[in-house]
Amino acid sequence: MNDDFPLGLLFGLLLLLICLSAFFSSSETGMMSINRYRLSHRAGGGEGRAQRVMRLLGRPDRLIGVILIGNNFVNNLAASIATIIAIHFFGDVTGPAVATTLLTIVILIFAEVTPKTYAAVKPDRIAYPASLVLEPLLKVLYPLVWLVNAISNGLLRLLGVKNIEGDGDNLTRDELRTVVHEAGPLIPRRHQAMLVSILDLENVTVNDIMVPRHEVSGIDLDDDLDDILAQIRTSQHTRVPVFKGDINNIIGMLHLRNAARFLSRGEVTKAAIVQEAREPYFIPESTPLHTQLLNFQKQKRRIGIVVDEYGDVEGLVTLEDILEEIVGEFTTDVASQDQDIHPQEDGSHVIDGTANIRDINKSLGWQLPTDGPKTLNGLILEYLESFPDGPVCLAIGPVRMEILEVRDNLITAARCWQSVRRTVAATT
């Protein structure tokens, strides 16, 4: 070791090995930290480097195997060369201890912490170029990698891990909702709300958004023909149900555009109205919205009659109602357009008892429970467990309510406001 050339060569080789150690360390972190969904999108778009990384991540045991084989080889070789250099300067006794201490510090800083931290922050900048080296290196070292994987996979099977192929991370609905929320400025807030609403369609049934039967405006064939014609001419709806005597006896759905056919004739009969009506489309009340949306598309329908388990009509639901659950109301100010909610000067709201709880929550930003009764009247009666004899005040969560009017065993109006204190009580 008296010749400076071999010593300089050893120093150069040691520096190269430290760089290789940093490469393998950063490659491991970069390959495992890369965004799998962005990677899959790029690979699907035909990007070659993304496809190469996907192939390596398809078998993570082989990828980790070739990285660790290379990393351990260069680290052990670097330790041997560092020991030779240290013995040259510090002697046989002190040299190994000095080499171990200094090399540990150097590798820890320059070949472990720094490159791995950078790879964790910028995985794309490491994973893509590293795959150019790792893929051919895996082919060269495949016999050794196969042997190491065979032993390690056998140990993993003893621990209950049977599938070691990287088939991607499948997201649950709640996890996907979190991903949407954490997208930040990459997805506009309005679009985030729409995506989350689509995910929530499965948790909402047609019974939650339907127009209840007492609010359904239809054509009763038992009425006088003049009254029916006046109703058709002044109707604000595009499609109306046609029934006889009772809404449970629905004959069909009349599109008012088709009404022009018999209105243009000199004589209009009820038979002509029935002839233009389309066969009704019935929907079970427990049908989830995402299923009904597909059913509307499949059946080429825009409106359906909601029935309960006994076949009685509960109300009707339209395609527009479901779309509003996704994109929001089609009005600019929901609270001002909702005829069931009447803002007051003191900040409270006088709400009709027949108002839908979900509509109240959306209009006012409240969190009234929706897993029970669908209307404000039903919610209040559920909490009181009896019909009030007179004015009653109660609190449901942070929302305080004062019953203003009761008629025919129906709470027709209540004054509601949201308070800071959360209490559940009822007083008369």
Coordinates of C-alpha atoms in Angstrom, one line a residue:
M1 CA 0.0 0.0 0.0
N2 CA 3.0 2.3 -0.3
D3 CA 2.0 3.1 -3.9
D4 CA -0.4 6.1 -4.1
F5 CA -2.0 4.8 -7.2
P6 CA -3.7 1.8 -5.6
L7 CA -4.7 3.9 -2.6
G8 CA -6.3 6.6 -4.9
L9 CA -8.0 3.8 -6.8
L10 CA -9.5 2.5 -3.6
F11 CA -10.7 5.9 -2.6
G12 CA -12.3 6.3 -6.0
L13 CA -13.9 2.9 -5.8
L14 CA -15.2 3.6 -2.3
L15 CA -16.8 6.8 -3.6
L16 CA -18.4 4.9 -6.5
L17 CA -19.8 2.3 -4.1
I18 CA -21.3 5.0 -1.8
C19 CA -23.0 6.5 -4.9
L20 CA -24.3 3.1 -5.9
S21 CA -25.6 2.5 -2.4
A22 CA -27.4 5.9 -2.6
F23 CA -28.9 4.8 -5.9
F24 CA -30.2 1.5 -4.6
S25 CA -31.6 3.2 -1.4
S26 CA -33.3 6.0 -3.3
S27 CA -34.6 3.5 -5.9
E28 CA -36.3 1.4 -3.2
T29 CA -38.0 4.4 -1.7
G30 CA -38.9 6.0 -5.0
M31 CA -40.4 2.8 -6.5
M32 CA -42.5 2.1 -3.4
S33 CA -43.6 5.8 -2.9
I34 CA -44.7 6.6 -6.5
N35 CA -48.3 7.4 -7.0
R36 CA -49.8 4.1 -8.3
Y37 CA -52.9 5.8 -9.7
R38 CA -51.0 8.5 -11.6
L39 CA -48.6 5.8 -12.8
S40 CA -51.4 3.6 -14.0
H41 CA -53.0 6.5 -15.9
R42 CA -49.7 7.3 -17.6
A43 CA -49.1 3.6 -18.4
G44 CA -52.6 3.3 -19.9
G45 CA -51.8 6.4 -22.0
G46 CA -48.9 4.5 -23.6
E47 CA -46.0 6.1 -21.7
G48 CA -43.1 3.7 -22.0
R49 CA -41.3 4.5 -18.8
A50 CA -44.5 4.3 -16.8
Q51 CA -45.2 0.9 -18.3
R52 CA -41.6 -0.2 -17.3
V53 CA -42.2 0.8 -13.7
M54 CA -45.5 -0.9 -13.7
R55 CA -43.9 -4.2 -14.8
L56 CA -41.3 -3.9 -12.0
L57 CA -44.0 -3.1 -9.4
G58 CA -46.1 -6.1 -10.7
R59 CA -43.8 -8.4 -8.7
P60 CA -42.6 -6.3 -5.7
D61 CA -40.8 -9.3 -4.2
R62 CA -38.5 -9.5 -7.2
L63 CA -38.0 -5.7 -7.3
I64 CA -37.1 -5.5 -3.6
G65 CA -34.9 -8.6 -4.0
V66 CA -32.8 -7.1 -6.8
I67 CA -32.5 -3.8 -5.0
L68 CA -31.4 -5.3 -1.7
I69 CA -29.0 -7.7 -3.3
G70 CA -27.3 -4.8 -5.1
N71 CA -27.5 -2.6 -2.0
N72 CA -26.0 -5.2 0.4
F73 CA -23.3 -6.1 -2.1
V74 CA -22.1 -2.5 -2.6
N75 CA -22.3 -1.8 1.2
N76 CA -20.3 -4.9 2.2
L77 CA -17.7 -4.2 -0.5
A78 CA -17.5 -0.6 0.6
A79 CA -17.0 -1.7 4.2
S80 CA -14.1 -4.0 3.1
I81 CA -12.4 -1.3 1.1
A82 CA -12.9 1.3 3.9
T83 CA -11.3 -1.2 6.3
I84 CA -8.3 -1.6 4.1
I85 CA -7.9 2.2 3.8
A86 CA -8.3 2.7 7.5
I87 CA -5.7 0.0 8.4
H88 CA -3.3 1.8 6.1
F89 CA -3.7 5.0 8.0
F90 CA -4.5 3.9 11.6
G91 CA -3.0 0.4 11.8
D92 CA -4.4 -3.0 12.3
V93 CA -5.9 -2.4 15.7
T94 CA -7.6 1.0 15.4
G95 CA -8.3 0.9 11.6
P96 CA -11.3 -1.4 11.6
A97 CA -13.0 0.6 14.4
V98 CA -12.4 3.9 12.6
A99 CA -13.6 2.5 9.3
T100 CA -16.8 1.2 10.8
T101 CA -17.6 4.5 12.5
L102 CA -16.8 6.8 9.6
L103 CA -18.4 4.6 7.0
T104 CA -21.5 4.2 9.1
I105 CA -21.9 8.0 9.3
V106 CA -21.1 8.5 5.6
I107 CA -23.5 5.8 4.4
L108 CA -26.2 7.0 6.9
I109 CA -26.1 10.6 5.6
F110 CA -25.1 10.2 2.0
A111 CA -26.5 6.8 1.0
E112 CA -29.5 6.4 3.2
V113 CA -31.3 9.4 4.8
T114 CA -30.6 12.0 2.1
P115 CA -31.4 9.9 -1.0
K116 CA -34.4 8.2 0.6
T117 CA -35.8 11.5 1.8
Y118 CA -35.4 13.0 -1.7
A119 CA -37.0 9.9 -3.3
A120 CA -39.9 10.1 -0.9
V121 CA -40.5 13.7 -1.8
K122 CA -39.8 13.3 -5.6
P123 CA -40.5 9.7 -6.3
D124 CA -41.2 10.3 -10.1
R125 CA -37.7 11.7 -10.6
I126 CA -36.1 8.6 -9.1
A127 CA -38.4 5.8 -10.1
Y128 CA -38.5 6.4 -13.9
P129 CA -34.7 6.6 -14.5
A130 CA -34.0 3.9 -11.9
S131 CA -36.2 1.5 -13.8
L132 CA -33.8 1.8 -16.8
V133 CA -31.1 0.1 -14.6
L134 CA -33.3 -2.1 -12.4
E135 CA -35.1 -3.9 -15.2
P136 CA -31.9 -5.2 -17.0
L137 CA -30.2 -5.8 -13.7
L138 CA -33.1 -8.0 -12.6
K139 CA -32.7 -10.1 -15.8
V140 CA -28.9 -10.5 -15.1
L141 CA -29.4 -11.4 -11.4
Y142 CA -32.6 -13.4 -11.9
P143 CA -31.2 -16.7 -10.7
L144 CA -30.0 -15.2 -7.5
V145 CA -33.2 -13.1 -7.1
W146 CA -35.3 -16.2 -7.7
L147 CA -33.4 -18.2 -5.0
V148 CA -33.7 -15.4 -2.5
N149 CA -37.4 -14.9 -3.2
A150 CA -38.1 -18.6 -3.0
I151 CA -36.7 -18.6 0.6
S152 CA -38.3 -15.3 1.6
N153 CA -41.7 -16.2 0.1
G154 CA -41.7 -19.5 1.9
L155 CA -41.2 -17.7 5.2
L156 CA -44.0 -15.3 4.2
R157 CA -46.4 -18.2 3.6
L158 CA -45.7 -19.4 7.1
L159 CA -46.8 -16.0 8.3
G160 CA -50.0 -16.2 6.3
V161 CA -49.0 -14.0 3.3
K162 CA -50.0 -16.0 0.2
N163 CA -50.4 -13.4 -2.5
I164 CA -47.2 -11.4 -3.1
E165 CA -48.1 -10.0 -6.5
G166 CA -48.5 -6.3 -6.7
D167 CA -52.1 -6.1 -8.0
G168 CA -52.6 -2.5 -7.0
D169 CA -54.3 -0.9 -4.0
N170 CA -58.1 -1.2 -4.3
L171 CA -59.8 1.7 -2.7
T172 CA -63.0 1.4 -0.7
R173 CA -65.8 4.0 -1.2
D174 CA -64.7 5.9 2.0
E175 CA -61.1 5.9 0.9
L176 CA -62.0 7.2 -2.5
R177 CA -64.0 9.9 -0.8
T178 CA -60.9 10.9 1.2
V179 CA -58.8 10.9 -2.0
V180 CA -61.3 13.3 -3.6
H181 CA -61.3 15.6 -0.6
E182 CA -57.5 15.6 -0.5
A183 CA -57.1 16.4 -4.2
G184 CA -57.1 20.1 -3.2
P185 CA -56.8 22.6 -6.0
L186 CA -56.3 19.8 -8.5
I187 CA -60.0 19.3 -8.6
P188 CA -62.3 22.3 -8.2
R189 CA -64.4 22.3 -5.0
R190 CA -67.6 22.2 -7.0
H191 CA -66.4 19.1 -8.8
Q192 CA -65.3 17.5 -5.6
A193 CA -68.8 17.9 -4.2
M194 CA -70.3 16.3 -7.3
L195 CA -67.9 13.3 -7.1
V196 CA -68.7 12.8 -3.4
S197 CA -72.4 13.0 -4.2
I198 CA -72.1 10.2 -6.8
L199 CA -70.4 8.1 -4.1
D200 CA -73.2 8.8 -1.7
L201 CA -76.0 7.8 -4.1
E202 CA -75.8 4.2 -2.8
N203 CA -76.7 5.4 0.7
V204 CA -79.8 7.3 -0.4
T205 CA -83.1 5.6 -1.6
V206 CA -85.8 7.0 -3.8
N207 CA -88.0 7.2 -0.7
D208 CA -85.6 9.9 0.6
I209 CA -86.0 12.3 -2.4
M210 CA -89.4 11.5 -3.8
V211 CA -92.3 13.9 -4.0
P212 CA -94.8 12.5 -1.4
R213 CA -98.2 11.5 -2.6
H214 CA -100.1 14.3 -1.0
E215 CA -98.0 16.8 -3.1
V216 CA -98.4 14.9 -6.3
S217 CA -100.5 16.8 -8.9
G218 CA -102.3 14.4 -11.1
I219 CA -105.4 14.1 -13.3
D220 CA -108.4 12.4 -11.7
L221 CA -110.6 11.0 -14.4
D222 CA -113.6 11.2 -12.0
D223 CA -113.4 15.0 -12.2
D224 CA -115.4 17.0 -14.7
L225 CA -113.8 17.1 -18.2
D226 CA -113.7 20.9 -18.1
D227 CA -111.7 20.9 -14.8
I228 CA -109.4 18.3 -16.3
L229 CA -108.7 20.4 -19.4
A230 CA -108.2 23.5 -17.3
Q231 CA -105.7 21.5 -15.2
I232 CA -103.8 20.4 -18.3
R233 CA -103.6 23.9 -19.7
T234 CA -102.3 25.4 -16.5
S235 CA -100.1 22.6 -15.2
Q236 CA -96.5 23.5 -14.3
H237 CA -95.3 20.0 -14.8
T238 CA -94.3 18.3 -18.0
R239 CA -95.6 14.8 -17.0
V240 CA -98.5 14.2 -14.7
P241 CA -100.1 10.9 -13.5
V242 CA -103.5 9.9 -14.6
F243 CA -105.6 8.0 -12.1
K244 CA -109.3 7.2 -11.4
G245 CA -110.7 8.2 -8.0
D246 CA -107.6 7.5 -6.0
I247 CA -103.9 7.9 -6.8
N248 CA -103.4 4.2 -6.1
N249 CA -105.5 3.5 -9.2
I250 CA -102.9 5.0 -11.6
I251 CA -103.7 4.4 -15.2
G252 CA -100.7 6.0 -16.8
M253 CA -98.4 9.0 -17.1
L254 CA -99.4 11.8 -19.5
H255 CA -96.8 13.9 -21.2
L256 CA -98.4 17.3 -21.8
R257 CA -96.6 17.5 -25.1
N258 CA -98.8 14.7 -26.3
A259 CA -101.9 16.5 -24.9
A260 CA -101.7 18.8 -27.9
R261 CA -102.9 15.9 -30.0
F262 CA -106.3 15.8 -28.5
L263 CA -106.5 19.4 -27.5
S264 CA -106.3 20.3 -31.2
R265 CA -109.4 18.3 -31.9
G266 CA -112.8 19.7 -31.7
E267 CA -114.0 17.2 -29.1
V268 CA -111.9 16.0 -26.2
T269 CA -112.9 12.9 -24.3
K270 CA -111.4 11.1 -21.2
A271 CA -110.8 8.1 -23.4
A272 CA -108.5 10.3 -25.6
I273 CA -106.6 11.3 -22.5
V274 CA -106.1 7.7 -21.4
Q275 CA -105.1 6.7 -24.9
E276 CA -102.2 9.3 -24.9
A277 CA -101.1 8.3 -21.4
R278 CA -98.1 6.0 -21.2
E279 CA -98.0 2.9 -19.0
P280 CA -96.9 3.8 -15.5
Y281 CA -93.4 2.8 -14.3
F282 CA -93.4 1.7 -10.7
I283 CA -90.4 1.8 -8.4
P284 CA -89.9 0.1 -5.0
E285 CA -89.4 2.7 -2.2
S286 CA -86.2 1.1 -1.0
T287 CA -84.4 1.3 -4.4
P288 CA -80.9 3.0 -4.0
L289 CA -80.5 6.1 -6.2
H290 CA -77.5 4.8 -8.1
T291 CA -79.6 1.7 -9.1
Q292 CA -82.6 3.8 -10.1
L293 CA -80.4 6.1 -12.1
L294 CA -79.3 3.1 -14.2
N295 CA -82.9 1.8 -14.3
F296 CA -84.1 5.2 -15.7
Q297 CA -81.4 4.9 -18.4
K298 CA -82.3 1.3 -19.2
Q299 CA -86.0 1.8 -19.3
K300 CA -85.8 5.2 -21.2
R301 CA -87.9 6.8 -18.5
R302 CA -87.7 10.2 -16.7
I303 CA -90.3 9.7 -14.0
G304 CA -91.5 6.8 -11.8
I305 CA -94.2 6.0 -9.3
V306 CA -92.8 5.0 -5.9
V307 CA -94.7 2.2 -4.2
D308 CA -94.3 0.5 -0.8
E309 CA -94.2 -3.2 0.0
Y310 CA -98.0 -3.4 -0.2
G311 CA -98.1 -1.8 -3.6
D312 CA -99.6 1.5 -2.4
V313 CA -98.4 4.7 -4.0
E314 CA -95.9 6.6 -1.8
G315 CA -95.0 9.4 -4.2
L316 CA -93.1 9.9 -7.4
V317 CA -89.5 10.5 -8.3
T318 CA -88.0 12.0 -11.4
L319 CA -84.6 11.8 -13.2
E320 CA -84.1 15.5 -12.3
D321 CA -84.5 14.7 -8.6
I322 CA -81.6 12.2 -8.8
L323 CA -79.4 14.5 -10.9
E324 CA -80.0 17.3 -8.3
E325 CA -78.5 14.9 -5.7
I326 CA -75.3 15.0 -7.8
V327 CA -75.0 18.5 -9.1
G328 CA -77.2 20.3 -6.5
E329 CA -80.3 22.3 -6.9
F330 CA -81.0 23.9 -10.3
T331 CA -82.0 27.2 -8.6
T332 CA -79.6 29.9 -7.6
D333 CA -80.8 30.3 -4.0
V334 CA -82.3 27.1 -2.6
A335 CA -83.6 28.6 0.6
S336 CA -85.4 31.4 -1.1
Q337 CA -86.9 29.1 -3.8
D338 CA -88.1 26.5 -1.3
Q339 CA -91.8 27.2 -0.6
D340 CA -91.7 25.2 2.6
I341 CA -89.0 27.3 4.3
H342 CA -89.8 30.9 5.2
P343 CA -86.9 33.0 6.6
Q344 CA -87.7 35.4 9.4
E345 CA -86.1 38.7 10.3
D346 CA -84.8 37.3 13.7
G347 CA -82.7 34.7 11.8
S348 CA -85.2 31.8 12.4
H349 CA -87.2 30.0 9.8
V350 CA -90.8 29.0 9.7
I351 CA -90.9 25.6 8.1
D352 CA -93.9 23.7 6.9
G353 CA -94.4 20.3 8.7
T354 CA -94.5 18.5 5.3
A355 CA -91.0 19.8 4.4
N356 CA -88.5 17.1 3.6
I357 CA -85.7 16.8 6.2
R358 CA -83.0 16.3 3.5
D359 CA -84.2 19.5 1.8
I360 CA -84.0 21.4 5.0
N361 CA -80.5 20.2 5.7
K362 CA -79.4 21.1 2.2
S363 CA -81.1 24.5 2.3
L364 CA -80.0 25.6 5.7
G365 CA -76.8 23.6 6.2
W366 CA -78.2 21.7 9.2
Q367 CA -77.6 18.2 10.3
L368 CA -81.1 16.9 11.3
P369 CA -81.2 13.1 11.4
T370 CA -82.4 11.5 8.1
D371 CA -82.3 7.8 9.0
G372 CA -85.8 7.9 10.4
P373 CA -88.8 10.0 9.4
K374 CA -88.6 11.9 6.1
T375 CA -90.6 15.0 7.0
L376 CA -90.3 17.6 9.8
N377 CA -93.7 16.6 11.1
G378 CA -92.6 13.0 11.4
L379 CA -89.3 13.9 13.1
I380 CA -91.0 16.1 15.7
L381 CA -93.6 13.4 16.4
E382 CA -90.9 10.8 16.8
Y383 CA -89.1 12.9 19.4
L384 CA -92.3 13.9 21.3
E385 CA -93.8 10.3 21.0
S386 CA -97.3 11.8 21.0
F387 CA -99.4 14.5 19.3
P388 CA -98.9 17.9 21.0
D389 CA -102.1 19.4 22.5
G390 CA -100.7 23.0 22.1
P391 CA -97.5 25.0 21.5
V392 CA -94.5 22.9 22.3
C393 CA -90.8 23.7 22.2
L394 CA -88.1 21.1 21.7
A395 CA -84.5 20.8 20.7
I396 CA -83.1 18.2 18.3
G397 CA -79.3 18.4 18.4
P398 CA -78.4 22.1 17.9
V399 CA -81.7 22.9 16.2
R400 CA -84.4 24.4 18.4
M401 CA -88.1 24.2 17.3
E402 CA -91.3 25.8 18.4
I403 CA -94.5 24.3 17.1
L404 CA -96.7 27.0 15.7
E405 CA -99.7 25.2 14.3
V406 CA -101.3 21.7 14.6
R407 CA -104.2 20.7 12.4
D408 CA -105.8 17.3 12.0
N409 CA -103.0 15.5 13.8
L410 CA -100.5 17.1 11.6
I411 CA -97.9 19.7 12.6
T412 CA -98.3 22.2 9.8
A413 CA -95.8 24.8 10.8
A414 CA -92.8 25.2 13.2
R415 CA -90.4 27.9 13.9
C416 CA -86.8 26.6 13.8
W417 CA -83.4 28.1 14.5
Q418 CA -79.9 26.6 15.2
S419 CA -78.3 27.3 18.5
V420 CA -74.8 26.7 19.8
R421 CA -75.7 24.5 22.7
R422 CA -76.5 20.9 21.8
T423 CA -79.5 19.7 23.9
V424 CA -82.3 17.2 23.3
A425 CA -85.4 18.2 25.3
A426 CA -89.1 19.0 25.0
T427 CA -91.1 21.4 27.1
T428 CA -94.7 22.5 27.0

